[in-house]
Coordinates of C-alpha atoms in Angstrom, one line a residue:
M1 CA -0.3 -17.9 4.4
G2 CA -3.9 -17.4 3.8
V3 CA -5.8 -15.3 6.3
G4 CA -2.6 -14.9 8.4
R5 CA -1.3 -12.4 5.9
L6 CA -4.1 -9.8 7.0
D7 CA -1.8 -9.2 10.2
D8 CA 0.9 -8.1 7.9
E9 CA 0.9 -4.3 7.9
D10 CA 2.5 -4.3 4.3
F11 CA -0.1 -6.9 2.9
P12 CA -2.2 -4.9 0.1
A13 CA -5.6 -6.1 1.3
V14 CA -7.7 -2.8 0.9
A15 CA -9.1 -1.9 -2.4
M16 CA -9.1 1.9 -3.4
G17 CA -12.9 2.4 -2.6
Q18 CA -12.6 0.6 0.8
A19 CA -9.5 2.8 1.7
A20 CA -11.3 5.9 0.7
E21 CA -14.3 5.0 2.8
L22 CA -12.2 4.1 5.9
L23 CA -10.3 7.4 5.5
E24 CA -13.3 9.5 4.8
V25 CA -11.6 10.8 1.6
Q26 CA -12.5 10.8 -2.1
P27 CA -10.8 8.4 -4.3
A28 CA -9.1 11.2 -6.1
F29 CA -7.2 11.9 -2.9
L30 CA -5.7 8.6 -2.9
R31 CA -4.8 8.8 -6.6
S32 CA -3.1 12.3 -6.0
L33 CA -0.9 10.5 -3.5
D34 CA -0.1 8.0 -5.9
A35 CA 0.7 10.5 -8.5
A36 CA 2.9 12.4 -6.2
G37 CA 5.0 9.3 -5.3
V38 CA 3.8 9.4 -1.7
L39 CA 1.9 6.1 -1.6
K40 CA 2.8 3.4 -4.1
P41 CA -0.2 0.9 -3.7
Q42 CA 0.3 -2.5 -5.3
R43 CA -2.0 -3.4 -8.2
S44 CA -4.2 -6.3 -8.4
S45 CA -4.2 -8.5 -11.4
G46 CA -6.8 -6.4 -13.0
G47 CA -4.8 -3.2 -12.3
H48 CA -6.7 -2.0 -9.4
R49 CA -4.9 -0.2 -6.7
R50 CA -4.7 -2.2 -3.3
Y51 CA -3.4 -0.4 -0.1
S52 CA -1.8 -1.9 3.0
R53 CA -2.6 -1.0 6.5
R54 CA 0.8 1.0 6.6
Q55 CA -0.3 2.7 3.7
L56 CA -3.6 3.7 5.0
V57 CA -1.8 5.1 8.2
L58 CA 0.4 7.1 6.0
A59 CA -2.7 8.5 4.1
A60 CA -4.4 9.2 7.3
R61 CA -1.4 11.2 8.5
M62 CA -1.3 13.0 5.2
R63 CA -4.8 13.9 5.3
A64 CA -4.6 15.4 8.9
L65 CA -1.8 17.6 7.6
F66 CA -3.9 18.6 4.7
D67 CA -6.7 19.5 7.0
E68 CA -4.3 21.7 8.9
G69 CA -3.5 23.6 5.7
C70 CA -0.2 22.1 4.8
T71 CA 0.9 21.6 1.1
L72 CA 1.8 18.3 -0.2
D73 CA 5.4 19.1 -0.1
A74 CA 5.3 20.4 3.4
A75 CA 3.1 17.3 4.7
V76 CA 5.6 15.0 3.0
R77 CA 8.6 16.7 4.7
I78 CA 6.7 16.7 8.3
V79 CA 5.9 13.0 7.9
E80 CA 9.6 12.4 7.0
L81 CA 10.8 14.3 9.9
Q82 CA 8.3 12.8 12.4
D83 CA 9.5 9.4 11.2
D84 CA 13.1 10.4 11.7
L85 CA 12.5 11.6 15.2
D86 CA 10.6 8.5 16.1
T87 CA 13.5 6.4 14.8
A88 CA 16.1 8.5 16.8
R89 CA 14.1 8.4 19.8
A90 CA 14.0 4.7 19.5
R91 CA 17.7 4.4 19.0
I92 CA 18.2 6.6 22.1
T93 CA 16.1 4.1 24.3
E94 CA 18.2 1.3 22.9
L95 CA 21.4 3.0 23.7
E96 CA 20.1 4.0 27.3
Q97 CA 19.2 0.3 27.9
E98 CA 22.7 -0.9 26.7
I99 CA 24.5 1.6 28.8
A100 CA 22.4 0.6 32.1
R101 CA 23.3 -3.1 31.1
M102 CA 26.9 -2.4 30.6
T103 CA 26.9 -0.3 33.9
E104 CA 25.3 -3.2 35.7
Q105 CA 27.7 -5.5 34.4
L106 CA 30.6 -3.3 35.4
D107 CA 29.1 -3.0 39.0
E108 CA 29.0 -6.7 39.5
R109 CA 32.7 -6.9 38.4
T110 CA 34.0 -4.3 40.5
P111 CA 34.9 -5.5 44.0
T112 CA 33.3 -3.5 46.8
T113 CA 35.8 -2.1 49.5
D114 CA 33.9 -2.0 52.9

């Protein structure tokens, strides 16, 4: 394991102070996301919050929405809808690829009449 875990987007490698600095926010912003249940950072053995890269990306998205004037509830809903849309788009792409593969297989099996 060791250093390789740093490549894991879900590994809680970043302390709150570092996270706040990276995001250019006050630690209170991160605490508020935690209190609202938006982020659920893991805790170190000493009880300090530790954030993963995935959580930092989410916090950055939330901050951008706050900067645009969204409320917490609105920002949460927007992020959920954006994620749902991304999932749907990925599924559509998968289905289109499957249809293309099946069409190609069908074309290979269908005898041509010249």
